Amino acid sequence: MSKLVIREEFCKACGICIEHCPPKVLGLSNRVNSKGYNSIELVDEEGCITCGFCYLVCPDLVIDVYKPEKKKGE
Amino acid sequence: MKPVYLRPQSMEDRITHYCPGCHHGIIHRLIGEVIDELGIRGKTIGVAPIGCSVFIYAYFKLDFVVTPHGRAPAAATGIKRSLPSDRIVFTYQGDGDLASIGLAEIIHAANRGENITSIFVNNANYGMTGGQLAPTTLLGQITTTSPYGRKIAVDGYPFHIAELMSNFKGVAYSGRFAVYDPKKIISARKAIKTAFKNQMEGKGFSIVELLSNCPINWRVSVSDSIKFVKENMEAEFPLGVFKGGE
């Protein structure tokens, strides 16, 4: 499961999340949704720090954020 | 995987009609989060305005009443007074609706100290009708009805609602916030929560003014519109709590 669950149908490609992402791991994809927008995608899964800034600034409820649970002994 | 941020339960799974980058969506989500957090979904009634946010009823799993231009506080007064006192009533209004057409209603509701909550979205123009001059338009700002910029001699000064509301004895809470970056969004959520809590505790009228953008009608890109809110609107409309507080 990905750290970010992105609902591409909801995205309007305003780019606010891409601008605010601290590690700059978000970008626009080549896929076009039914409204005609290129939705966002998580370009670098490893680089995502699950800070949730993208969720906070998104006006269209596109992104849900999940944090990987730490394994024992880590 | 542990969820960090999930969409609010009190919101419908529906694509909004708002333009790309519009702050209405963020403010809707904040209200949804606060309603979830306080656990008041079953007893909250919203009052919608006329403006872009007239379709707000489609995005929440709540009861809504849509009122004529600016009359949301009057309708909210009736709903609040006629139903059992545990019901939570809030209005969601834009600046054309609240600061211009419905100024009488909001002032009298505040002066009576009606136990309701108002969420006031200030985007410095009439959004739905195509970007005309509103009372909150900044000096020098170009709109379709002020093509040479707003002038003091013709249109007067921008209207400061949060400061005006803080002068009434019936008002429990009045503050102005912005939603253009994560830090500001978190403090705006706190303010909305305080405004709803005040109502639950019967403290009186609470209003939260939120500076918003309008990229389409300002005819700028989304990032330029956020810059405009940050640099120009915040200079004219200082953020902060003017009455009440934590």
CSV table of C-alpha atoms in Angstrom, one decimal:
chain,number,residue,atom,x,y,z
A,1,MET,CA,0.0,0.0,0.0
A,2,SER,CA,1.2,3.5,-0.9
A,3,LYS,CA,1.9,6.2,1.7
A,4,LEU,CA,-0.5,8.5,-0.2
A,5,VAL,CA,-3.8,7.3,-1.5
A,6,ILE,CA,-4.6,9.6,-4.4
A,7,ARG,CA,-8.0,9.7,-5.8
A,8,GLU,CA,-7.2,10.9,-9.3
A,9,GLU,CA,-10.9,11.6,-10.3
A,10,PHE,CA,-11.1,14.3,-7.7
A,11,CYS,CA,-7.9,16.2,-8.7
A,12,LYS,CA,-8.1,19.5,-10.5
A,13,ALA,CA,-4.4,19.9,-11.1
A,14,CYS,CA,-4.2,23.2,-9.2
A,15,GLY,CA,-0.7,22.3,-8.1
A,16,ILE,CA,-0.9,23.7,-4.5
A,17,CYS,CA,0.3,20.4,-3.1
A,18,ILE,CA,3.2,20.2,-5.5
A,19,GLU,CA,4.3,23.7,-4.4
A,20,HIS,CA,4.0,23.0,-0.6
A,21,CYS,CA,5.5,19.5,-0.5
A,22,PRO,CA,8.7,19.8,1.6
A,23,PRO,CA,10.7,16.9,0.0
A,24,LYS,CA,9.3,17.8,-3.5
A,25,VAL,CA,8.1,14.2,-4.2
A,26,LEU,CA,4.8,15.1,-5.9
A,27,GLY,CA,4.3,15.8,-9.6
A,28,LEU,CA,1.7,15.9,-12.4
A,29,SER,CA,1.0,12.6,-14.1
A,30,ASN,CA,0.3,11.9,-17.8
A,31,ARG,CA,-3.0,10.4,-16.9
A,32,VAL,CA,-6.0,12.6,-17.7
A,33,ASN,CA,-9.2,12.2,-15.5
A,34,SER,CA,-12.8,12.5,-16.7
A,35,LYS,CA,-12.8,16.3,-16.0
A,36,GLY,CA,-9.8,16.7,-18.3
A,37,TYR,CA,-7.1,17.4,-15.7
A,38,ASN,CA,-3.8,15.7,-15.4
A,39,SER,CA,-4.0,14.4,-11.8
A,40,ILE,CA,-1.1,14.5,-9.4
A,41,GLU,CA,1.0,11.5,-8.5
A,42,LEU,CA,3.6,10.5,-6.0
A,43,VAL,CA,6.8,10.5,-8.0
A,44,ASP,CA,9.2,9.2,-5.3
A,45,GLU,CA,7.6,6.8,-2.8
A,46,GLU,CA,10.8,6.5,-0.7
A,47,GLY,CA,11.2,10.3,-0.4
A,48,CYS,CA,7.7,10.9,1.1
A,49,ILE,CA,8.0,11.8,4.8
A,50,THR,CA,4.2,11.5,5.4
A,51,CYS,CA,4.1,15.1,6.8
A,52,GLY,CA,0.5,15.5,5.5
A,53,PHE,CA,1.1,19.0,4.1
A,54,CYS,CA,-0.5,17.9,0.8
A,55,TYR,CA,-3.6,16.8,2.6
A,56,LEU,CA,-3.8,20.1,4.5
A,57,VAL,CA,-3.5,22.3,1.5
A,58,CYS,CA,-5.6,20.2,-1.0
A,59,PRO,CA,-8.9,21.9,-1.7
A,60,ASP,CA,-10.5,18.9,-3.3
A,61,LEU,CA,-9.9,16.0,-0.7
A,62,VAL,CA,-7.7,14.1,-3.2
A,63,ILE,CA,-5.1,12.8,-0.8
A,64,ASP,CA,-5.3,10.4,2.2
A,65,VAL,CA,-2.0,10.0,4.1
A,66,TYR,CA,-0.8,6.8,5.7
A,67,LYS,CA,2.3,6.2,7.8
A,68,PRO,CA,4.2,2.9,7.7
A,69,GLU,CA,4.3,1.2,11.1
A,70,LYS,CA,7.7,0.7,12.6
A,71,LYS,CA,8.9,-2.8,12.8
A,72,LYS,CA,10.1,-4.1,16.2
A,73,GLY,CA,13.7,-3.5,17.0
A,74,GLU,CA,14.0,-0.5,14.6
B,1,MET,CA,0.0,1.4,7.5
B,2,LYS,CA,-1.4,3.8,10.1
B,3,PRO,CA,-3.7,6.6,8.8
B,4,VAL,CA,-2.3,10.1,9.5
B,5,TYR,CA,-4.8,12.2,7.6
B,6,LEU,CA,-8.2,10.9,6.3
B,7,ARG,CA,-11.0,12.8,4.7
B,8,PRO,CA,-13.7,13.9,7.2
B,9,GLN,CA,-16.5,11.4,7.8
B,10,SER,CA,-19.1,14.2,7.7
B,11,MET,CA,-18.3,15.1,4.0
B,12,GLU,CA,-19.9,13.4,1.0
B,13,ASP,CA,-17.7,11.5,-1.5
B,14,ARG,CA,-18.4,14.0,-4.3
B,15,ILE,CA,-16.3,16.2,-6.6
B,16,THR,CA,-16.9,19.9,-5.8
B,17,HIS,CA,-17.9,22.4,-8.5
B,18,TYR,CA,-15.3,24.9,-7.3
B,19,CYS,CA,-12.6,26.2,-9.6
B,20,PRO,CA,-9.1,24.5,-9.4
B,21,GLY,CA,-7.2,25.9,-6.4
B,22,CYS,CA,-10.2,27.6,-4.8
B,23,HIS,CA,-9.9,27.9,-1.0
B,24,HIS,CA,-13.6,27.1,-0.5
B,25,GLY,CA,-12.6,23.4,-0.6
B,26,ILE,CA,-10.1,23.8,2.2
B,27,ILE,CA,-12.6,25.7,4.4
B,28,HIS,CA,-15.3,23.0,3.7
B,29,ARG,CA,-12.9,20.3,4.9
B,30,LEU,CA,-12.0,22.3,8.0
B,31,ILE,CA,-15.6,22.5,9.0
B,32,GLY,CA,-16.0,18.8,8.3
B,33,GLU,CA,-13.0,18.0,10.5
B,34,VAL,CA,-14.3,20.1,13.4
B,35,ILE,CA,-17.8,18.6,13.2
B,36,ASP,CA,-16.2,15.1,13.3
B,37,GLU,CA,-14.0,16.1,16.1
B,38,LEU,CA,-16.8,17.5,18.3
B,39,GLY,CA,-19.1,14.6,17.4
B,40,ILE,CA,-22.0,16.9,16.4
B,41,ARG,CA,-22.8,15.5,13.0
B,42,GLY,CA,-26.3,14.3,13.8
B,43,LYS,CA,-27.5,17.6,15.3
B,44,THR,CA,-25.8,20.2,13.2
B,45,ILE,CA,-27.8,22.3,10.7
B,46,GLY,CA,-26.0,24.5,8.1
B,47,VAL,CA,-27.4,27.6,6.5
B,48,ALA,CA,-26.1,28.2,3.0
B,49,PRO,CA,-25.8,31.6,1.3
B,50,ILE,CA,-26.0,32.8,-2.3
B,51,GLY,CA,-22.7,32.7,-4.0
B,52,CYS,CA,-20.3,30.1,-5.1
B,53,SER,CA,-20.9,28.2,-1.9
B,54,VAL,CA,-24.7,27.9,-2.5
B,55,PHE,CA,-24.2,24.2,-3.3
B,56,ILE,CA,-22.5,23.5,0.0
B,57,TYR,CA,-25.4,21.2,1.0
B,58,ALA,CA,-24.2,18.7,-1.7
B,59,TYR,CA,-20.9,18.2,0.0
B,60,PHE,CA,-21.9,17.6,3.6
B,61,LYS,CA,-23.8,14.8,5.3
B,62,LEU,CA,-25.8,17.4,7.2
B,63,ASP,CA,-29.2,19.2,7.0
B,64,PHE,CA,-28.9,22.4,5.1
B,65,VAL,CA,-31.2,25.4,4.4
B,66,VAL,CA,-30.4,27.7,1.4
B,67,THR,CA,-31.5,31.2,2.1
B,68,PRO,CA,-31.9,34.3,-0.2
B,69,HIS,CA,-29.1,36.7,-0.5
B,70,GLY,CA,-27.5,37.6,2.8
B,71,ARG,CA,-30.4,36.3,4.9
B,72,ALA,CA,-28.6,33.3,6.4
B,73,PRO,CA,-28.2,34.8,9.9
B,74,ALA,CA,-32.0,35.6,10.0
B,75,ALA,CA,-32.9,32.0,9.0
B,76,ALA,CA,-30.3,30.6,11.4
B,77,THR,CA,-31.9,32.6,14.2
B,78,GLY,CA,-35.2,31.1,13.5
B,79,ILE,CA,-33.8,27.6,13.3
B,80,LYS,CA,-31.8,28.0,16.5
B,81,ARG,CA,-34.7,29.4,18.5
B,82,SER,CA,-37.4,27.0,17.3
B,83,LEU,CA,-35.5,23.7,17.7
B,84,PRO,CA,-34.2,22.1,21.0
B,85,SER,CA,-31.2,23.9,22.4
B,86,ASP,CA,-28.7,21.1,21.7
B,87,ARG,CA,-28.9,21.7,17.9
B,88,ILE,CA,-25.8,23.4,16.4
B,89,VAL,CA,-26.6,26.0,13.7
B,90,PHE,CA,-23.9,27.6,11.5
B,91,THR,CA,-24.0,29.9,8.5
B,92,TYR,CA,-21.5,29.8,5.7
B,93,GLN,CA,-21.3,33.1,3.8
B,94,GLY,CA,-19.2,34.8,1.3
B,95,ASP,CA,-18.2,38.5,1.3
B,96,GLY,CA,-20.8,39.6,-1.3
B,97,ASP,CA,-23.5,37.8,0.7
B,98,LEU,CA,-22.4,38.8,4.3
B,99,ALA,CA,-20.6,42.2,3.9
B,100,SER,CA,-22.8,43.7,1.3
B,101,ILE,CA,-26.3,42.4,0.7
B,102,GLY,CA,-26.8,40.9,4.2
B,103,LEU,CA,-25.0,43.4,6.3
B,104,ALA,CA,-28.2,44.3,8.2
B,105,GLU,CA,-28.9,40.7,9.1
B,106,ILE,CA,-25.4,39.9,10.3
B,107,ILE,CA,-25.2,43.1,12.4
B,108,HIS,CA,-28.5,42.5,14.1
B,109,ALA,CA,-27.8,38.8,14.7
B,110,ALA,CA,-24.5,39.8,16.3
B,111,ASN,CA,-26.0,42.6,18.3
B,112,ARG,CA,-28.7,40.3,19.6
B,113,GLY,CA,-26.0,37.8,20.5
B,114,GLU,CA,-27.7,35.0,18.8
B,115,ASN,CA,-26.1,31.7,19.8
B,116,ILE,CA,-25.0,30.7,16.3
B,117,THR,CA,-21.7,30.4,14.4
B,118,SER,CA,-20.9,32.3,11.2
B,119,ILE,CA,-18.1,31.2,8.8
B,120,PHE,CA,-17.3,34.2,6.6
B,121,VAL,CA,-15.2,33.6,3.5
B,122,ASN,CA,-13.6,36.9,2.2
B,123,ASN,CA,-12.2,36.7,-1.3
B,124,ALA,CA,-12.4,40.4,-2.1
B,125,ASN,CA,-14.9,40.1,-5.0
B,126,TYR,CA,-18.3,38.7,-6.1
B,127,GLY,CA,-17.0,35.2,-7.2
B,128,MET,CA,-20.1,33.6,-8.7
B,129,THR,CA,-21.3,36.5,-10.8
B,130,GLY,CA,-18.0,37.1,-12.5
B,131,GLY,CA,-15.8,39.1,-10.2
B,132,GLN,CA,-17.5,42.4,-9.5
B,133,LEU,CA,-16.4,44.9,-6.9
B,134,ALA,CA,-17.4,43.9,-3.3
B,135,PRO,CA,-17.2,46.0,-0.2
B,136,THR,CA,-14.1,44.0,0.7
B,137,THR,CA,-12.2,44.7,-2.6
B,138,LEU,CA,-8.8,46.2,-2.0
B,139,LEU,CA,-7.9,49.7,-3.0
B,140,GLY,CA,-6.5,49.7,-6.5
B,141,GLN,CA,-7.7,46.2,-7.2
B,142,ILE,CA,-9.1,45.7,-10.7
B,143,THR,CA,-12.5,44.0,-11.0
B,144,THR,CA,-15.1,44.0,-13.8
B,145,THR,CA,-16.9,46.9,-12.2
B,146,SER,CA,-13.8,48.8,-11.2
B,147,PRO,CA,-11.7,48.5,-14.4
B,148,TYR,CA,-9.3,51.2,-13.3
B,149,GLY,CA,-8.9,49.9,-9.8
B,150,ARG,CA,-10.9,50.6,-6.7
B,151,LYS,CA,-10.8,54.4,-5.8
B,152,ILE,CA,-11.6,55.9,-2.4
B,153,ALA,CA,-13.5,58.8,-4.0
B,154,VAL,CA,-15.8,56.5,-5.9
B,155,ASP,CA,-16.1,53.2,-3.9
B,156,GLY,CA,-14.8,54.0,-0.4
B,157,TYR,CA,-12.5,51.9,1.7
B,158,PRO,CA,-12.4,48.1,2.1
B,159,PHE,CA,-14.8,46.8,4.8
B,160,HIS,CA,-13.4,45.2,7.9
B,161,ILE,CA,-16.0,42.7,9.2
B,162,ALA,CA,-14.0,40.9,12.0
B,163,GLU,CA,-13.1,44.2,13.6
B,164,LEU,CA,-16.6,45.6,13.3
B,165,MET,CA,-18.1,42.4,14.9
B,166,SER,CA,-15.7,42.6,17.8
B,167,ASN,CA,-17.4,45.9,19.0
B,168,PHE,CA,-20.8,44.2,19.8
B,169,LYS,CA,-21.5,43.1,23.3
B,170,GLY,CA,-23.3,40.0,22.1
B,171,VAL,CA,-20.4,38.6,20.1
B,172,ALA,CA,-18.4,35.9,21.9
B,173,TYR,CA,-15.7,35.4,19.3
B,174,SER,CA,-14.4,37.3,16.3
B,175,GLY,CA,-11.2,36.5,14.5
B,176,ARG,CA,-9.6,36.6,11.0
B,177,PHE,CA,-7.6,33.8,9.6
B,178,ALA,CA,-6.1,32.6,6.3
B,179,VAL,CA,-5.8,29.2,4.7
B,180,TYR,CA,-3.0,29.5,2.2
B,181,ASP,CA,-0.3,27.4,4.0
B,182,PRO,CA,-0.3,24.5,6.4
B,183,LYS,CA,0.4,26.5,9.5
B,184,LYS,CA,-2.3,29.0,8.8
B,185,ILE,CA,-4.7,26.2,8.0
B,186,ILE,CA,-4.1,24.6,11.4
B,187,SER,CA,-4.8,27.8,13.3
B,188,ALA,CA,-7.9,28.4,11.2
B,189,ARG,CA,-9.2,25.0,12.2
B,190,LYS,CA,-8.6,25.8,15.8
B,191,ALA,CA,-10.6,29.1,15.4
B,192,ILE,CA,-13.5,27.2,13.7
B,193,LYS,CA,-13.4,24.7,16.6
B,194,THR,CA,-13.6,27.5,19.1
B,195,ALA,CA,-16.5,29.1,17.3
B,196,PHE,CA,-18.5,25.9,17.3
B,197,LYS,CA,-17.5,25.2,21.0
B,198,ASN,CA,-18.7,28.6,22.0
B,199,GLN,CA,-22.1,27.8,20.6
B,200,MET,CA,-22.2,24.4,22.4
B,201,GLU,CA,-21.5,26.3,25.6
B,202,GLY,CA,-24.1,28.9,24.9
B,203,LYS,CA,-21.7,31.8,24.9
B,204,GLY,CA,-23.3,33.8,22.0
B,205,PHE,CA,-22.5,34.8,18.5
B,206,SER,CA,-19.1,33.6,17.0
B,207,ILE,CA,-17.7,34.7,13.6
B,208,VAL,CA,-14.6,33.5,11.9
B,209,GLU,CA,-13.5,35.5,8.8
B,210,LEU,CA,-11.2,33.5,6.4
B,211,LEU,CA,-9.2,35.2,3.7
B,212,SER,CA,-9.6,33.2,0.5
B,213,ASN,CA,-8.4,33.4,-3.1
B,214,CYS,CA,-10.3,33.6,-6.4
B,215,PRO,CA,-7.8,32.8,-9.1
B,216,ILE,CA,-10.3,32.8,-12.0
B,217,ASN,CA,-12.0,36.1,-11.3
B,218,TRP,CA,-8.7,37.8,-10.3
B,219,ARG,CA,-7.4,36.5,-13.6
B,220,VAL,CA,-4.2,35.1,-12.2
B,221,SER,CA,-2.6,31.7,-11.7
B,222,VAL,CA,-3.3,29.7,-8.5
B,223,SER,CA,0.2,30.4,-7.1
B,224,ASP,CA,-0.1,34.1,-7.9
B,225,SER,CA,-3.5,34.3,-6.2
B,226,ILE,CA,-2.0,32.7,-3.0
B,227,LYS,CA,0.8,35.3,-3.2
B,228,PHE,CA,-1.8,38.1,-3.5
B,229,VAL,CA,-3.6,36.8,-0.4
B,230,LYS,CA,-0.3,36.6,1.5
B,231,GLU,CA,1.1,40.0,0.5
B,232,ASN,CA,-1.8,42.3,-0.4
B,233,MET,CA,-4.9,41.0,1.4
B,234,GLU,CA,-3.1,40.3,4.7
B,235,ALA,CA,-1.7,43.8,4.7
B,236,GLU,CA,-5.2,45.3,4.4
B,237,PHE,CA,-6.9,42.7,6.6
B,238,PRO,CA,-4.6,41.8,9.5
B,239,LEU,CA,-5.0,38.3,10.9
B,240,GLY,CA,-5.8,37.7,14.5
B,241,VAL,CA,-8.4,37.3,17.2
B,242,PHE,CA,-10.3,40.5,17.9
B,243,LYS,CA,-12.6,39.3,20.6
B,244,GLY,CA,-12.8,36.2,22.7
B,245,GLY,CA,-10.2,33.5,22.4
B,246,GLU,CA,-9.2,30.2,23.8
